[in-house]
Amino acid sequence: MRMVLLYRDLRSVDNRALDYAIDGETEVVTAFCSTPKQWLQHHLSPMQADLIFRRLNSLSDELRNLNIPLLYHECDDFTAANQWLVKKALELGVNEVVLNKNYEVNERQREETLEQALTEVGITLTSIDDKCAVPPGSVVNKQGAYYKVFTPFKKAWLALGYTPQVVPSRASVPVKQPLSDCFTDKVTYSYPRQDSRLWPVDSTAILQRLRAFSAARVDDYQRQRDFPAVDGTSQLSPYLAIGALSVRQCIARLYYDQPSASLSEGAVVWLSELIWREFYQHLVYFEPKLCKGEGYLDWEKHLDWSIGSEVTFEHWCRGDTGYPIVDAAMKQLNQTGWMHNRLRMIVASFLTKDLQIDWRKGERYFMTKLVDGDFASNNGGWQWCASTGCDGQPYFRIFNPITQGEKFDTKGDFIRHWLPELAEVPERYIHKPWAWQGFENLQYVAPIVDHKTQREITLQLYKNAKDRH
């Protein structure tokens, strides 16, 4: 018998570990361990926890139709999960445990410890690269080192001539012995959950979302993706984050719907975004320090974040800063667990460079809220905005929250949706309502900081750090 361990690869289609395990002769079981104390340490959002739970219900049915039981167990952390897995593998007579590799530090340590424990009892562990389309270590420069800048990484990635191969689901031989740990809707799942029903979890609905975006909207992606009031993005990130959808499925669908010799401009830009995801995953693999709260650039340790206050941080968290585009974005995050990518950059820049608050606090807050929380992408995005990361924006590039709003939500449609208290503000003043004569009658706060003043403080803050280094 083979046991396939599931983690952030919650799918039966294009799951490399599952496909490896199914040979038409060997019985196969899958297993998933929820680890609430570990999840709490990793700041897993209640909404993503709910998405995972709902997806497990759906996946359990899919696997059952393939004659593959899904075993489930809840325990505190990775250590306890490994102990249960070894015990269960021995109890079932498992000869080989199979898993898809993870690249974050705790997850890699878990897999190393599990391999040692399994080896001691005579069970083989097989680990497979599945998370990325192109595994870490396969995109390197002429010196054999990983790329530290995205553009040459992307060129090298494309130069590989990668052709996506999506593996369909297959049935296994039925498991003969009765199992008592199969997943049901009555399982213990004690981690806090927040309603994630905005995101369907059955595979058919997920694939329909991918197909609808690729067929109808991707060609306009480069023109529409920066405007939060427009449905211009794929919104597939929650499924990529928990592995309900693979990056290979996304790329394969993209090429399927673009049968001509070259991709459309919009398709090229979306493919580039998928490669950014690969870039950050590879980076976490090569730089474990990123999983330990360290900045990528050495001079980052000299940044003095002490001037930022807890009070202004709480204003930012609530969406109560007095800058409409920032506040609307934070309301969207707090209520839906998702935020438009352009807005993620705007609010991250505001936190670090208008409020001078440590990017780690923003990174952690995002993870506690995001339905699509993915450590590598979240860390990469925050360090890019804070100018402390690999190929981050220059530290002197500081988004102006007023002009960003004027550029990407010109008429204020997005702002009015999330900030109904500004519904009557004229378009001319929607991005700076304090300048409107009727402002004092609004249930809205004045700006908590002056952007121009804060910009000068930040420039000096970063200059001091680089000089000290």
Coordinates of C-alpha atoms in Angstrom, one line a residue:
M1 CA 0.0 0.0 0.0
R2 CA 1.1 3.6 -0.7
M3 CA 0.1 6.6 1.4
V4 CA 0.0 10.1 -0.3
L5 CA 0.3 13.0 2.2
L6 CA -1.7 16.0 1.2
Y7 CA -0.8 19.5 2.4
R8 CA -1.3 22.4 -0.1
D9 CA -2.0 20.2 -3.0
L10 CA -5.7 19.6 -2.5
R11 CA -6.7 18.2 -5.9
S12 CA -7.1 14.8 -7.6
V13 CA -6.2 16.2 -11.1
D14 CA -2.6 17.0 -11.9
N15 CA -1.3 15.9 -8.5
R16 CA 2.1 14.5 -9.2
A17 CA 2.4 12.6 -5.9
L18 CA -1.0 11.0 -6.4
D19 CA -0.3 10.1 -10.0
Y20 CA 3.0 8.5 -9.0
A21 CA 1.3 6.4 -6.3
I22 CA -1.4 5.0 -8.6
D23 CA 0.0 2.1 -10.6
G24 CA -3.2 -0.1 -11.1
E25 CA -1.9 -2.7 -8.7
T26 CA -1.2 -1.1 -5.4
E27 CA -3.8 0.1 -2.9
V28 CA -3.6 3.9 -2.3
V29 CA -4.8 6.0 0.6
T30 CA -4.4 9.8 1.1
A31 CA -3.9 11.5 4.4
F32 CA -4.3 15.1 5.6
C33 CA -3.4 16.4 9.1
S34 CA -4.8 19.7 10.4
T35 CA -2.4 21.3 12.8
P36 CA -4.1 24.2 14.6
K37 CA -1.1 25.2 16.8
Q38 CA 1.2 25.2 13.8
W39 CA -1.3 27.1 11.7
L40 CA -1.6 29.7 14.4
Q41 CA 2.2 30.2 14.4
H42 CA 2.0 30.6 10.6
H43 CA -0.9 33.1 11.0
L44 CA -3.3 31.1 8.8
S45 CA -6.4 33.2 8.2
P46 CA -9.8 31.8 9.5
M47 CA -11.2 32.3 6.0
Q48 CA -8.4 30.1 4.4
A49 CA -9.0 27.6 7.1
D50 CA -12.6 27.4 6.2
L51 CA -11.7 27.2 2.5
I52 CA -9.4 24.2 3.3
F53 CA -12.1 22.5 5.3
R54 CA -14.7 22.9 2.6
R55 CA -12.2 21.8 -0.1
L56 CA -11.4 18.7 2.0
N57 CA -15.1 17.7 2.0
S58 CA -15.3 18.1 -1.8
L59 CA -11.9 16.3 -2.4
S60 CA -12.9 13.5 -0.2
D61 CA -15.9 12.8 -2.5
E62 CA -13.7 13.0 -5.6
L63 CA -11.1 10.6 -4.2
R64 CA -13.8 8.2 -3.0
N65 CA -15.0 8.0 -6.6
L66 CA -11.4 7.0 -7.6
N67 CA -11.4 4.2 -4.9
I68 CA -9.0 6.3 -2.8
P69 CA -9.9 7.0 0.9
L70 CA -8.9 10.3 2.5
L71 CA -7.7 9.8 6.0
Y72 CA -7.9 12.7 8.4
H73 CA -6.4 13.6 11.7
E74 CA -6.1 16.7 13.8
C75 CA -3.1 17.2 16.1
D76 CA -1.2 20.2 17.5
D77 CA 1.7 20.6 15.1
F78 CA 4.0 19.0 12.5
T79 CA 5.8 16.9 15.1
A80 CA 2.5 15.3 16.3
A81 CA 1.4 14.9 12.7
N82 CA 4.5 13.0 11.8
Q83 CA 4.0 10.7 14.8
W84 CA 0.4 9.9 13.8
L85 CA 1.4 9.4 10.1
V86 CA 4.1 6.9 11.0
K87 CA 1.8 5.0 13.4
K88 CA -1.0 4.9 10.8
A89 CA 1.4 3.8 8.0
L90 CA 2.5 0.9 10.2
E91 CA -1.0 0.0 11.1
L92 CA -2.1 -0.1 7.5
G93 CA 1.0 -1.9 6.2
V94 CA 2.1 1.0 4.0
N95 CA 5.3 0.3 2.1
E96 CA 5.8 3.8 0.7
V97 CA 4.8 7.3 1.7
V98 CA 4.6 9.8 -1.1
L99 CA 4.4 13.6 -0.9
N100 CA 4.8 16.8 -3.0
K101 CA 7.7 18.9 -1.8
N102 CA 7.2 22.2 0.1
Y103 CA 9.9 24.8 0.1
E104 CA 9.3 26.8 3.3
V105 CA 11.6 26.1 6.3
N106 CA 9.2 24.5 8.7
E107 CA 7.7 22.3 6.0
R108 CA 11.1 21.2 4.8
Q109 CA 12.1 20.3 8.3
R110 CA 8.9 18.4 8.7
E111 CA 9.6 16.3 5.6
E112 CA 13.2 15.6 6.6
T113 CA 12.1 14.5 10.1
L114 CA 9.3 12.3 8.6
E115 CA 11.7 10.6 6.2
Q116 CA 14.0 9.8 9.1
A117 CA 11.2 8.4 11.2
L118 CA 9.8 6.3 8.3
T119 CA 13.3 5.0 7.4
E120 CA 13.7 3.7 10.9
V121 CA 10.6 1.5 10.6
G122 CA 11.4 0.3 7.1
I123 CA 9.1 2.6 5.1
T124 CA 10.3 4.5 2.0
L125 CA 9.5 8.2 1.6
T126 CA 9.3 9.6 -2.0
S127 CA 9.1 13.3 -2.4
I128 CA 8.2 14.9 -5.7
D129 CA 8.4 18.4 -7.2
D130 CA 4.9 19.6 -7.9
K131 CA 4.3 23.0 -6.5
C132 CA 6.0 24.9 -9.3
A133 CA 5.8 24.3 -13.0
V134 CA 9.6 24.4 -13.1
P135 CA 11.2 23.1 -9.9
P136 CA 13.7 25.2 -7.9
G137 CA 17.3 24.6 -9.2
S138 CA 16.2 24.3 -12.8
V139 CA 16.3 28.0 -13.5
V140 CA 19.9 29.2 -12.8
N141 CA 22.4 31.5 -14.4
K142 CA 25.6 30.5 -16.1
Q143 CA 27.4 30.3 -12.8
G144 CA 24.8 27.9 -11.5
A145 CA 23.4 30.4 -9.0
Y146 CA 19.7 31.4 -8.6
Y147 CA 18.5 34.6 -10.2
K148 CA 18.2 37.6 -7.9
V149 CA 16.3 39.7 -10.5
F150 CA 13.0 38.8 -11.9
T151 CA 13.4 39.8 -15.6
P152 CA 16.4 37.5 -16.3
F153 CA 14.7 34.7 -14.3
K154 CA 11.7 35.1 -16.5
K155 CA 13.8 35.0 -19.7
A156 CA 15.6 31.9 -18.5
W157 CA 12.2 30.3 -17.4
L158 CA 10.8 31.0 -20.9
A159 CA 14.0 29.8 -22.6
L160 CA 13.4 26.3 -21.1
G161 CA 10.6 26.0 -23.6
Y162 CA 8.4 24.6 -20.9
T163 CA 5.3 22.8 -22.2
P164 CA 2.7 22.2 -19.5
Q165 CA 1.7 18.6 -19.1
V166 CA -1.5 18.2 -17.0
V167 CA -2.0 14.7 -15.5
P168 CA -5.7 13.6 -15.4
S169 CA -7.1 11.9 -12.4
R170 CA -7.0 8.1 -12.4
A171 CA -8.8 5.5 -10.3
S172 CA -6.8 3.1 -8.1
V173 CA -7.5 -0.4 -7.1
P174 CA -10.0 -0.5 -4.2
V175 CA -8.7 -0.6 -0.6
K176 CA -9.7 -4.0 0.9
Q177 CA -9.5 -3.3 4.6
P178 CA -12.0 -1.1 6.4
L179 CA -10.7 2.3 7.5
S180 CA -11.8 4.2 10.6
D181 CA -10.1 7.6 10.0
C182 CA -11.8 8.7 6.8
F183 CA -12.7 12.3 6.3
T184 CA -16.4 13.2 7.0
D185 CA -18.2 16.4 7.7
K186 CA -18.2 15.4 11.4
V187 CA -14.4 15.5 11.9
T188 CA -12.7 17.6 14.5
Y189 CA -11.6 20.9 13.0
S190 CA -11.0 23.2 15.9
Y191 CA -9.1 26.1 14.1
P192 CA -11.3 29.3 13.9
R193 CA -13.2 29.5 10.6
Q194 CA -14.7 32.4 8.7
D195 CA -17.2 32.0 6.0
S196 CA -15.5 31.5 2.6
R197 CA -18.6 30.7 0.5
L198 CA -17.6 33.4 -2.0
W199 CA -15.2 30.8 -3.3
P200 CA -16.7 27.5 -4.6
V201 CA -14.6 24.4 -3.8
D202 CA -15.8 21.6 -6.1
S203 CA -13.3 21.0 -9.0
T204 CA -15.9 21.6 -11.7
A205 CA -16.7 25.1 -10.4
I206 CA -13.0 25.9 -10.0
L207 CA -12.2 24.8 -13.6
Q208 CA -15.1 26.8 -14.8
R209 CA -13.6 29.9 -13.3
L210 CA -10.2 29.2 -14.9
R211 CA -11.8 28.6 -18.3
A212 CA -14.1 31.6 -18.1
F213 CA -11.1 33.9 -17.4
S214 CA -8.9 32.4 -20.0
A215 CA -11.5 32.4 -22.7
A216 CA -13.2 35.7 -22.1
R217 CA -11.0 38.1 -20.1
V218 CA -7.4 37.3 -20.3
D219 CA -6.9 39.1 -23.6
D220 CA -7.8 42.4 -21.8
Y221 CA -5.8 41.5 -18.7
Q222 CA -2.9 44.0 -19.3
R223 CA -5.5 46.8 -19.8
Q224 CA -7.8 45.9 -16.9
R225 CA -5.8 44.3 -14.2
D226 CA -4.9 47.6 -12.4
F227 CA -8.4 48.8 -11.9
P228 CA -10.0 47.5 -8.8
A229 CA -13.6 48.5 -9.8
V230 CA -13.3 46.2 -12.9
D231 CA -13.4 42.4 -12.9
G232 CA -10.1 42.3 -14.7
T233 CA -8.1 39.7 -12.7
S234 CA -8.4 35.9 -12.6
Q235 CA -9.2 35.7 -8.8
L236 CA -7.7 32.2 -8.9
S237 CA -5.2 32.9 -6.2
P238 CA -7.1 31.2 -3.4
Y239 CA -7.1 27.9 -5.3
L240 CA -3.4 28.1 -6.2
A241 CA -2.7 28.9 -2.5
I242 CA -4.2 25.7 -1.2
G243 CA -3.4 23.6 -4.3
A244 CA -7.0 23.1 -5.4
L245 CA -5.6 24.2 -8.8
S246 CA -2.1 23.8 -10.1
V247 CA 0.0 26.4 -12.0
R248 CA 0.3 23.8 -14.8
Q249 CA -3.4 23.7 -15.2
C250 CA -3.4 27.5 -15.5
I251 CA -0.6 27.6 -18.1
A252 CA -2.1 24.7 -20.1
R253 CA -5.5 26.4 -20.3
L254 CA -3.8 29.6 -21.4
Y255 CA -2.2 27.9 -24.3
Y256 CA -5.2 25.9 -25.1
D257 CA -7.3 29.0 -25.5
Q258 CA -4.5 30.8 -27.5
P259 CA -4.0 28.3 -30.4
S260 CA -2.1 30.8 -32.6
A261 CA 1.6 30.9 -32.8
S262 CA 1.9 33.6 -30.1
L263 CA 0.0 34.5 -27.0
S264 CA -2.1 37.7 -26.9
E265 CA -0.6 40.7 -25.0
G266 CA -3.0 40.0 -22.1
A267 CA -2.1 36.3 -22.0
V268 CA 1.6 37.2 -21.9
V269 CA 1.2 39.5 -19.0
W270 CA -0.9 36.9 -17.0
L271 CA 1.8 34.3 -17.7
S272 CA 4.3 36.7 -16.4
E273 CA 2.3 37.0 -13.2
L274 CA 2.4 33.2 -12.9
I275 CA 6.2 33.3 -13.4
W276 CA 6.4 35.9 -10.6
R277 CA 4.8 33.3 -8.4
E278 CA 7.5 30.8 -9.4
F279 CA 10.2 33.3 -8.8
Y280 CA 9.1 33.8 -5.2
Q281 CA 8.8 30.1 -4.6
H282 CA 12.3 29.5 -5.9
L283 CA 13.5 32.4 -3.7
V284 CA 12.1 30.9 -0.5
Y285 CA 13.9 27.6 -1.4
F286 CA 17.3 29.2 -1.9
E287 CA 17.0 31.8 1.0
P288 CA 15.6 30.1 4.1
K289 CA 16.2 33.3 6.0
L290 CA 13.0 34.7 4.4
C291 CA 11.0 32.3 6.4
K292 CA 12.6 33.6 9.6
G293 CA 11.5 37.2 9.4
E294 CA 14.7 38.5 7.8
G295 CA 14.9 41.0 5.0
Y296 CA 16.5 39.9 1.8
L297 CA 18.9 42.8 1.6
D298 CA 21.5 43.0 4.3
W299 CA 21.1 46.7 5.0
E300 CA 17.4 46.1 5.9
K301 CA 18.5 45.2 9.4
H302 CA 19.5 48.8 10.0
L303 CA 16.1 50.3 9.2
D304 CA 14.7 52.0 12.3
W305 CA 11.0 51.2 12.5
S306 CA 10.6 52.6 16.0
I307 CA 9.1 55.8 14.8
G308 CA 5.9 54.1 13.5
S309 CA 3.2 53.9 16.2
E310 CA 0.8 51.2 17.2
V311 CA -2.1 53.7 16.9
T312 CA -1.5 54.4 13.3
F313 CA -1.0 50.7 12.6
E314 CA -4.5 50.1 14.0
H315 CA -5.9 52.8 11.9
W316 CA -4.4 51.1 8.8
C317 CA -5.8 47.7 9.9
R318 CA -9.3 49.1 10.2
G319 CA -9.2 51.1 7.0
D320 CA -9.4 54.3 8.9
T321 CA -6.5 56.4 7.6
G322 CA -8.3 59.2 5.9
Y323 CA -7.0 58.2 2.5
P324 CA -10.0 56.7 0.6
I325 CA -8.1 54.3 -1.7
V326 CA -6.2 52.8 1.3
D327 CA -9.3 52.6 3.5
A328 CA -11.5 51.0 0.7
A329 CA -8.8 48.4 0.1
M330 CA -8.5 47.5 3.7
K331 CA -12.3 47.2 4.0
Q332 CA -12.3 44.8 1.1
L333 CA -9.6 42.7 2.7
N334 CA -11.2 42.6 6.1
Q335 CA -14.7 41.7 4.7
T336 CA -13.8 39.4 1.9
G337 CA -10.3 38.0 2.7
W338 CA -9.1 39.1 -0.7
M339 CA -7.6 42.3 -2.1
H340 CA -6.9 43.5 -5.6
N341 CA -3.2 43.3 -6.4
R342 CA -2.7 47.0 -7.3
L343 CA -4.3 47.8 -3.9
R344 CA -2.0 45.4 -2.1
M345 CA 0.9 47.5 -3.4
I346 CA -0.7 50.8 -2.5
V347 CA -1.6 49.8 1.1
A348 CA 1.8 48.2 1.6
S349 CA 3.6 51.3 0.4
F350 CA 1.4 53.4 2.7
L351 CA 2.1 51.3 5.8
T352 CA 5.9 51.2 5.3
K353 CA 6.6 54.6 3.7
D354 CA 3.8 56.8 5.0
L355 CA 3.5 55.4 8.4
Q356 CA 7.1 54.0 8.8
I357 CA 5.8 50.7 10.2
D358 CA 7.8 47.5 9.9
W359 CA 6.8 45.5 6.8
R360 CA 6.7 42.4 8.9
K361 CA 3.6 43.7 10.7
G362 CA 1.8 44.2 7.4
E363 CA 3.0 40.8 6.1
R364 CA 1.6 39.1 9.3
Y365 CA -1.7 41.0 9.2
F366 CA -2.3 40.1 5.6
M367 CA -1.7 36.4 6.4
T368 CA -4.3 36.5 9.2
K369 CA -6.9 37.8 6.7
L370 CA -6.1 36.5 3.2
V371 CA -8.1 33.7 1.8
D372 CA -5.3 33.3 -0.7
G373 CA -2.5 33.6 1.8
D374 CA 0.7 32.0 0.4
F375 CA 3.9 32.7 2.4
A376 CA 6.3 33.0 -0.6
S377 CA 4.1 35.4 -2.6
N378 CA 3.0 37.4 0.4
N379 CA 6.6 37.8 1.7
G380 CA 7.9 38.6 -1.8
G381 CA 5.2 41.2 -2.3
W382 CA 5.7 42.9 1.0
Q383 CA 9.5 43.1 0.7
W384 CA 9.1 44.4 -2.9
C385 CA 7.0 47.2 -1.6
A386 CA 9.2 47.9 1.3
S387 CA 12.3 48.0 -1.0
T388 CA 14.0 45.4 1.2
G389 CA 13.4 42.3 -1.0
C390 CA 14.9 40.6 -4.0
D391 CA 14.4 42.8 -7.0
G392 CA 12.3 45.2 -4.8
Q393 CA 11.3 48.6 -6.0
P394 CA 13.8 51.4 -5.3
Y395 CA 13.4 52.8 -1.8
F396 CA 12.8 56.3 -3.1
R397 CA 9.8 55.1 -5.1
I398 CA 6.9 56.0 -2.8
F399 CA 3.3 55.7 -3.9
N400 CA 1.2 58.8 -3.4
P401 CA -2.1 57.4 -2.2
I402 CA -4.0 60.3 -3.8
T403 CA -2.5 60.1 -7.2
Q404 CA -2.7 56.3 -7.1
G405 CA -6.4 56.5 -6.4
E406 CA -6.9 59.1 -9.2
K407 CA -5.1 56.9 -11.7
F408 CA -6.6 53.5 -10.9
D409 CA -10.1 54.4 -9.5
T410 CA -10.6 57.7 -11.4
K411 CA -14.3 58.1 -10.8
G412 CA -14.2 56.6 -7.3
D413 CA -16.5 53.6 -8.1
F414 CA -14.4 51.2 -6.0
I415 CA -14.1 53.7 -3.1
R416 CA -17.8 54.4 -3.0
H417 CA -18.6 50.7 -2.9
W418 CA -16.5 50.1 0.2
L419 CA -16.9 53.5 1.8
P420 CA -20.6 54.3 1.4
E421 CA -20.1 57.3 3.7
L422 CA -18.3 59.0 0.8
A423 CA -21.2 58.3 -1.7
E424 CA -22.2 61.9 -2.0
V425 CA -18.6 63.3 -2.4
P426 CA -18.2 64.9 -5.9
E427 CA -15.9 63.0 -8.2
R428 CA -13.4 65.9 -8.1
Y429 CA -12.9 65.4 -4.4
I430 CA -13.4 61.7 -4.0
H431 CA -9.6 61.0 -3.5
K432 CA -9.2 63.9 -1.1
P433 CA -12.6 64.5 0.6
W434 CA -11.1 66.7 3.3
A435 CA -10.8 69.4 0.5
W436 CA -14.5 69.4 -0.1
Q437 CA -16.6 72.0 1.6
G438 CA -19.1 69.4 2.9
F439 CA -16.4 67.2 4.6
E440 CA -17.3 68.2 8.1
N441 CA -20.7 66.6 7.6
L442 CA -19.2 63.2 6.6
Q443 CA -18.7 60.3 8.9
Y444 CA -15.1 60.0 7.7
V445 CA -11.8 60.8 9.3
A446 CA -9.2 63.4 8.1
P447 CA -5.9 62.0 7.0
I448 CA -3.9 60.7 9.9
V449 CA -0.6 61.8 8.3
D450 CA 0.5 64.2 5.6
H451 CA 2.0 62.3 2.7
K452 CA 4.5 64.9 1.6
T453 CA 5.9 65.2 5.1
Q454 CA 6.0 61.4 5.6
R455 CA 7.8 60.9 2.3
E456 CA 10.7 63.1 3.4
I457 CA 10.9 61.2 6.7
T458 CA 11.0 57.9 4.9
L459 CA 13.7 58.9 2.5
Q460 CA 15.9 59.9 5.4
L461 CA 15.0 56.6 7.2
Y462 CA 16.2 54.5 4.3
K463 CA 19.3 56.7 3.6
N464 CA 20.4 56.3 7.2
A465 CA 20.0 52.5 7.0
K466 CA 22.1 52.3 3.9
D467 CA 24.7 54.6 5.3
R468 CA 25.0 52.6 8.5
H469 CA 25.4 49.4 6.4

